[in-house]
């Protein structure tokens, strides 16, 4: 699939190979849902969306061979799960019997075959998500569009549906675009990222490539890194909005850049630490959140910094929201990236 789209809110050019899963990420209002709706034919657009020799923009939505799962699922309340799953096949002209047979196979593959006779009101969120996915995949589309497919699910259900989704999409022939805000979706599902900001594509690449050299602070944060934007100087980076980050390998002065540091490399102290080969940021604890056996701590200073420490360290430091701490960052743990 080769995409060259222009709408009043979006300009995007990229490609996706058959069987490739592209995670579409970006802040709210970046144009992610607009992109999917334009490909589906639900948003007016100029340009082209080529799948083989077919330009989808010249076709009505039902002619595009696109599987679409919106955030709201949009299952038909008066139809059973089976007839919902068969709807795409029926809309393409398949007879009722064969359509229901194929739809039942998809429901079984997605683990909800036993729910075939239930209507949407009798389905859990995870079950409804699987039925919507079956409806999208049953007609063997050329393109699959998933808009926040796991966002409304609780954590345990999300993990289960993600596992099923990964298995279904692996090795498929459709190009898949999945909008998500969840970094776990990025790691678990995506072959490639498409990063949108302000209606423009600002970066594309594998998750590893983007994590190694994020082009914006937003995408660095999505992938779990501290990222400070500013201007390089002889010692590191002068941060926009105040503060300075030292780096062991500075860039030439005067460049626009990001300074990146993993939260796990940042240490927290109750008193200002000694030493000159690091950045020390004084601030107030804004948030403490447990992540497995560790605690993620947001320190509101100049600049704001996120650290990740063991729960034992958090207890020893008596970390609590509103308390004052010092965050130290070794210059060797800071990486500067041109933007």
Short mmCIF file of C-alpha atoms in Angstrom, two decimals, residues 42-317:
data_model
loop_
_atom_site.label_atom_id
_atom_site.label_comp_id
_atom_site.label_asym_id
_atom_site.label_seq_id
_atom_site.Cartn_x
_atom_site.Cartn_y
_atom_site.Cartn_z
CA UNK A 42 -15.09 8.06 5.66
CA UNK A 43 -13.14 11.33 5.38
CA UNK A 44 -12.85 13.46 2.24
CA UNK A 45 -9.28 13.44 0.96
CA UNK A 46 -7.17 14.23 -2.08
CA UNK A 47 -4.15 12.31 -3.34
CA UNK A 48 -3.99 8.53 -3.67
CA UNK A 49 -4.07 5.30 -1.67
CA UNK A 50 -2.66 2.63 -3.96
CA UNK A 51 -3.13 -1.06 -3.22
CA UNK A 52 -1.54 -2.85 -6.15
CA UNK A 53 -2.95 -1.04 -9.17
CA UNK A 54 -6.13 0.10 -7.39
CA UNK A 55 -6.51 3.65 -6.09
CA UNK A 56 -8.87 3.39 -3.14
CA UNK A 57 -9.68 7.10 -3.23
CA UNK A 58 -11.57 6.50 -6.46
CA UNK A 59 -13.83 3.91 -4.83
CA UNK A 60 -16.81 3.98 -2.48
CA UNK A 61 -16.05 2.72 1.06
CA UNK A 62 -17.75 -0.66 0.49
CA UNK A 63 -15.64 -1.23 -2.65
CA UNK A 64 -12.25 -0.65 -1.01
CA UNK A 65 -11.64 -4.10 0.56
CA UNK A 66 -10.75 -2.40 3.83
CA UNK A 67 -11.41 -3.93 7.24
CA UNK A 68 -12.28 -1.25 9.79
CA UNK A 69 -12.48 -1.50 13.59
CA UNK A 70 -13.35 1.89 15.11
CA UNK A 71 -12.86 2.75 18.77
CA UNK A 72 -16.59 2.42 19.41
CA UNK A 73 -16.74 -1.11 17.83
CA UNK A 74 -20.09 -0.09 16.24
CA UNK A 75 -21.64 -3.54 16.43
CA UNK A 76 -25.28 -3.76 15.37
CA UNK A 77 -27.29 -4.17 18.57
CA UNK A 78 -30.16 -6.05 16.86
CA UNK A 79 -27.83 -8.70 15.36
CA UNK A 80 -26.13 -11.65 17.01
CA UNK A 81 -22.36 -11.82 17.27
CA UNK A 82 -22.40 -14.28 14.37
CA UNK A 83 -24.44 -12.01 12.10
CA UNK A 84 -22.31 -9.03 13.10
CA UNK A 85 -19.19 -10.99 12.12
CA UNK A 86 -20.84 -12.00 8.83
CA UNK A 87 -21.89 -8.45 7.96
CA UNK A 88 -18.80 -7.58 5.91
CA UNK A 89 -19.14 -10.73 3.83
CA UNK A 90 -22.86 -10.15 3.31
CA UNK A 91 -22.26 -6.54 2.23
CA UNK A 92 -19.92 -7.88 -0.46
CA UNK A 93 -22.66 -10.10 -1.83
CA UNK A 94 -21.95 -13.42 -0.10
CA UNK A 95 -24.96 -15.65 0.51
CA UNK A 96 -26.17 -15.87 4.10
CA UNK A 97 -25.17 -19.50 4.67
CA UNK A 98 -21.54 -19.28 3.44
CA UNK A 99 -21.10 -15.87 5.11
CA UNK A 100 -22.23 -17.22 8.47
CA UNK A 101 -20.04 -20.31 8.09
CA UNK A 102 -16.93 -18.23 7.43
CA UNK A 103 -17.84 -15.78 10.19
CA UNK A 104 -18.22 -18.64 12.68
CA UNK A 105 -14.73 -19.86 11.82
CA UNK A 106 -13.35 -16.39 12.60
CA UNK A 107 -15.23 -16.18 15.89
CA UNK A 108 -13.79 -19.56 16.87
CA UNK A 109 -10.28 -18.51 15.84
CA UNK A 110 -10.63 -15.39 17.98
CA UNK A 111 -11.88 -17.37 20.97
CA UNK A 112 -15.52 -16.24 21.00
CA UNK A 113 -17.19 -19.02 19.04
CA UNK A 114 -19.35 -19.85 22.07
CA UNK A 115 -20.76 -16.30 21.99
CA UNK A 116 -22.06 -16.57 18.40
CA UNK A 117 -25.75 -16.37 19.36
CA UNK A 118 -25.38 -13.48 21.80
CA UNK A 119 -26.23 -9.92 20.94
CA UNK A 120 -23.74 -7.11 21.73
CA UNK A 121 -25.50 -6.21 24.99
CA UNK A 122 -24.60 -9.68 26.29
CA UNK A 123 -20.90 -9.42 25.42
CA UNK A 124 -18.04 -8.20 27.60
CA UNK A 125 -15.72 -5.50 26.28
CA UNK A 126 -13.10 -8.05 25.26
CA UNK A 127 -15.69 -10.25 23.54
CA UNK A 128 -17.12 -7.28 21.63
CA UNK A 129 -13.61 -6.31 20.52
CA UNK A 130 -13.07 -9.79 19.11
CA UNK A 131 -16.40 -9.81 17.30
CA UNK A 132 -15.58 -6.44 15.71
CA UNK A 133 -12.20 -7.83 14.66
CA UNK A 134 -13.85 -10.93 13.16
CA UNK A 135 -16.20 -8.69 11.17
CA UNK A 136 -13.22 -6.74 9.80
CA UNK A 137 -11.10 -9.79 8.92
CA UNK A 138 -13.70 -12.23 7.58
CA UNK A 139 -13.91 -10.65 4.07
CA UNK A 140 -10.10 -11.07 3.61
CA UNK A 141 -9.42 -7.33 3.20
CA UNK A 142 -6.33 -5.87 1.56
CA UNK A 143 -6.01 -3.27 4.32
CA UNK A 144 -6.97 -3.51 8.01
CA UNK A 145 -7.54 -0.34 10.06
CA UNK A 146 -7.64 -0.61 13.86
CA UNK A 147 -8.39 2.56 15.83
CA UNK A 148 -7.36 2.08 19.48
CA UNK A 149 -8.61 -1.53 19.41
CA UNK A 150 -7.63 -2.24 23.05
CA UNK A 151 -8.13 1.17 24.66
CA UNK A 152 -11.43 0.51 26.44
CA UNK A 153 -10.43 -2.86 27.92
CA UNK A 154 -9.18 -3.58 31.43
CA UNK A 155 -5.52 -4.59 31.76
CA UNK A 156 -6.01 -8.37 31.95
CA UNK A 157 -8.47 -8.43 29.05
CA UNK A 158 -6.20 -6.12 27.05
CA UNK A 159 -3.27 -8.51 27.42
CA UNK A 160 -5.40 -11.47 26.30
CA UNK A 161 -6.89 -9.68 23.27
CA UNK A 162 -3.44 -8.33 22.33
CA UNK A 163 -2.07 -11.88 22.31
CA UNK A 164 -4.91 -13.07 20.08
CA UNK A 165 -4.55 -10.05 17.82
CA UNK A 166 -0.81 -10.60 17.43
CA UNK A 167 -1.42 -14.22 16.44
CA UNK A 168 -4.10 -13.31 13.90
CA UNK A 169 -2.07 -10.53 12.26
CA UNK A 170 1.23 -12.43 12.14
CA UNK A 171 1.91 -13.64 8.63
CA UNK A 172 -1.28 -12.17 7.18
CA UNK A 173 -1.44 -10.67 3.70
CA UNK A 174 -3.18 -7.40 4.61
CA UNK A 175 -1.35 -4.18 5.36
CA UNK A 176 -2.40 -3.15 8.88
CA UNK A 177 -2.58 0.36 10.36
CA UNK A 178 -3.22 0.41 14.11
CA UNK A 179 -3.67 3.64 16.06
CA UNK A 180 -2.49 3.30 19.65
CA UNK A 181 -1.27 5.30 22.65
CA UNK A 182 0.04 2.19 24.43
CA UNK A 183 3.79 1.49 24.20
CA UNK A 184 3.09 -2.20 24.88
CA UNK A 185 1.03 -2.32 21.66
CA UNK A 186 3.96 -0.76 19.82
CA UNK A 187 6.41 -3.38 21.08
CA UNK A 188 4.04 -6.35 20.81
CA UNK A 189 2.28 -5.64 17.51
CA UNK A 190 4.17 -3.21 15.30
CA UNK A 191 6.75 -3.91 12.61
CA UNK A 192 7.08 -0.18 12.02
CA UNK A 193 6.01 3.14 13.55
CA UNK A 194 4.43 6.11 11.80
CA UNK A 195 4.68 9.17 14.04
CA UNK A 196 2.23 12.03 13.40
CA UNK A 197 2.28 15.48 14.96
CA UNK A 198 0.17 18.45 13.90
CA UNK A 199 -1.14 16.58 10.87
CA UNK A 200 2.30 15.73 9.48
CA UNK A 201 4.49 12.61 9.41
CA UNK A 202 7.51 13.50 11.54
CA UNK A 203 9.19 10.09 11.72
CA UNK A 204 8.89 6.52 10.50
CA UNK A 205 10.96 3.42 11.23
CA UNK A 206 11.07 0.23 13.23
CA UNK A 207 10.36 0.57 16.96
CA UNK A 208 14.07 0.01 17.59
CA UNK A 209 15.11 2.71 15.11
CA UNK A 210 12.65 5.24 16.53
CA UNK A 211 13.60 4.41 20.13
CA UNK A 212 17.28 4.88 19.29
CA UNK A 213 16.79 8.29 17.66
CA UNK A 214 13.33 9.77 18.41
CA UNK A 215 12.63 12.97 16.52
CA UNK A 216 10.25 14.47 19.07
CA UNK A 217 9.95 14.54 22.84
CA UNK A 218 6.47 13.04 22.61
CA UNK A 219 7.57 9.84 20.90
CA UNK A 220 10.58 9.52 23.23
CA UNK A 221 8.17 9.68 26.16
CA UNK A 222 5.92 7.07 24.57
CA UNK A 223 8.87 4.72 24.35
CA UNK A 224 9.79 5.30 28.01
CA UNK A 225 12.66 7.77 27.78
CA UNK A 226 13.25 11.18 29.27
CA UNK A 227 13.55 13.66 26.43
CA UNK A 228 14.39 17.34 26.78
CA UNK A 229 14.30 19.69 23.80
CA UNK A 230 16.66 22.62 23.59
CA UNK A 231 19.82 24.05 22.05
CA UNK A 232 23.23 22.43 22.26
CA UNK A 233 26.13 24.15 23.98
CA UNK A 234 29.71 23.20 24.82
CA UNK A 235 28.63 21.01 27.76
CA UNK A 236 25.35 19.47 26.59
CA UNK A 237 21.90 21.02 26.17
CA UNK A 238 20.25 24.25 27.35
CA UNK A 239 16.66 23.11 27.84
CA UNK A 240 13.70 25.08 26.55
CA UNK A 241 11.85 26.49 29.54
CA UNK A 242 14.87 26.39 31.81
CA UNK A 243 17.54 24.04 33.03
CA UNK A 244 20.59 22.33 31.61
CA UNK A 245 21.54 18.71 30.86
CA UNK A 246 25.23 17.77 30.67
CA UNK A 247 26.37 15.17 28.13
CA UNK A 248 29.66 13.29 27.90
CA UNK A 249 29.58 13.55 24.10
CA UNK A 250 28.26 17.03 23.22
CA UNK A 251 27.18 18.06 19.75
CA UNK A 252 28.48 21.24 18.11
CA UNK A 253 26.92 24.28 19.84
CA UNK A 254 23.85 26.02 18.50
CA UNK A 255 21.93 23.00 17.22
CA UNK A 256 18.31 22.14 17.95
CA UNK A 257 18.43 18.76 19.69
CA UNK A 258 16.91 16.35 22.18
CA UNK A 259 18.76 15.09 25.24
CA UNK A 260 17.68 11.52 26.04
CA UNK A 261 18.11 9.51 29.24
CA UNK A 262 16.54 6.26 30.42
CA UNK A 263 14.58 6.63 33.70
CA UNK A 264 16.45 3.65 35.17
CA UNK A 265 19.78 5.51 34.88
CA UNK A 266 18.61 8.44 37.04
CA UNK A 267 19.21 8.33 40.78
CA UNK A 268 17.27 10.15 43.49
CA UNK A 269 18.65 11.69 46.72
CA UNK A 270 17.25 13.45 49.75
CA UNK A 271 20.26 15.81 49.92
CA UNK A 272 22.18 17.32 47.05
CA UNK A 273 24.81 14.77 45.91
CA UNK A 274 28.47 15.64 45.57
CA UNK A 275 30.34 15.42 42.27
CA UNK A 276 30.71 17.45 39.12
CA UNK A 277 30.34 14.90 36.29
CA UNK A 278 26.57 14.88 36.34
CA UNK A 279 23.43 16.97 36.17
CA UNK A 280 21.59 17.58 39.44
CA UNK A 281 17.96 18.70 39.33
CA UNK A 282 16.17 19.82 42.49
CA UNK A 283 12.41 19.42 42.43
CA UNK A 284 9.17 18.31 43.99
CA UNK A 285 7.86 14.75 43.69
CA UNK A 286 4.84 15.08 41.42
CA UNK A 287 3.93 11.40 41.03
CA UNK A 288 4.97 7.98 42.36
CA UNK A 289 3.64 4.96 40.49
CA UNK A 290 4.46 1.28 41.14
CA UNK A 291 5.51 -0.76 38.08
CA UNK A 292 6.04 -4.36 39.09
CA UNK A 293 8.92 -4.35 41.57
CA UNK A 294 9.96 -0.79 40.76
CA UNK A 295 8.60 2.73 41.23
CA UNK A 296 8.42 5.39 38.52
CA UNK A 297 8.86 8.85 40.04
CA UNK A 298 8.15 12.14 38.30
CA UNK A 299 10.17 15.04 39.72
CA UNK A 300 8.89 18.51 38.83
CA UNK A 301 11.97 20.67 38.47
CA UNK A 302 13.83 22.57 35.78
CA UNK A 303 13.56 20.51 33.71
CA UNK A 304 11.03 17.87 34.77
CA UNK A 305 12.57 14.40 35.03
CA UNK A 306 11.25 10.85 35.42
CA UNK A 307 13.30 8.32 37.39
CA UNK A 308 12.75 4.62 37.93
CA UNK A 309 13.97 3.13 41.23
CA UNK A 310 13.42 -0.05 43.20
CA UNK A 311 10.54 -0.12 45.66
CA UNK A 312 13.12 -0.60 48.41
CA UNK A 313 14.84 2.63 47.38
CA UNK A 314 11.53 4.46 47.20
CA UNK A 315 10.73 3.31 50.74
CA UNK A 316 14.18 4.22 52.06
CA UNK A 317 13.94 7.69 50.51
#
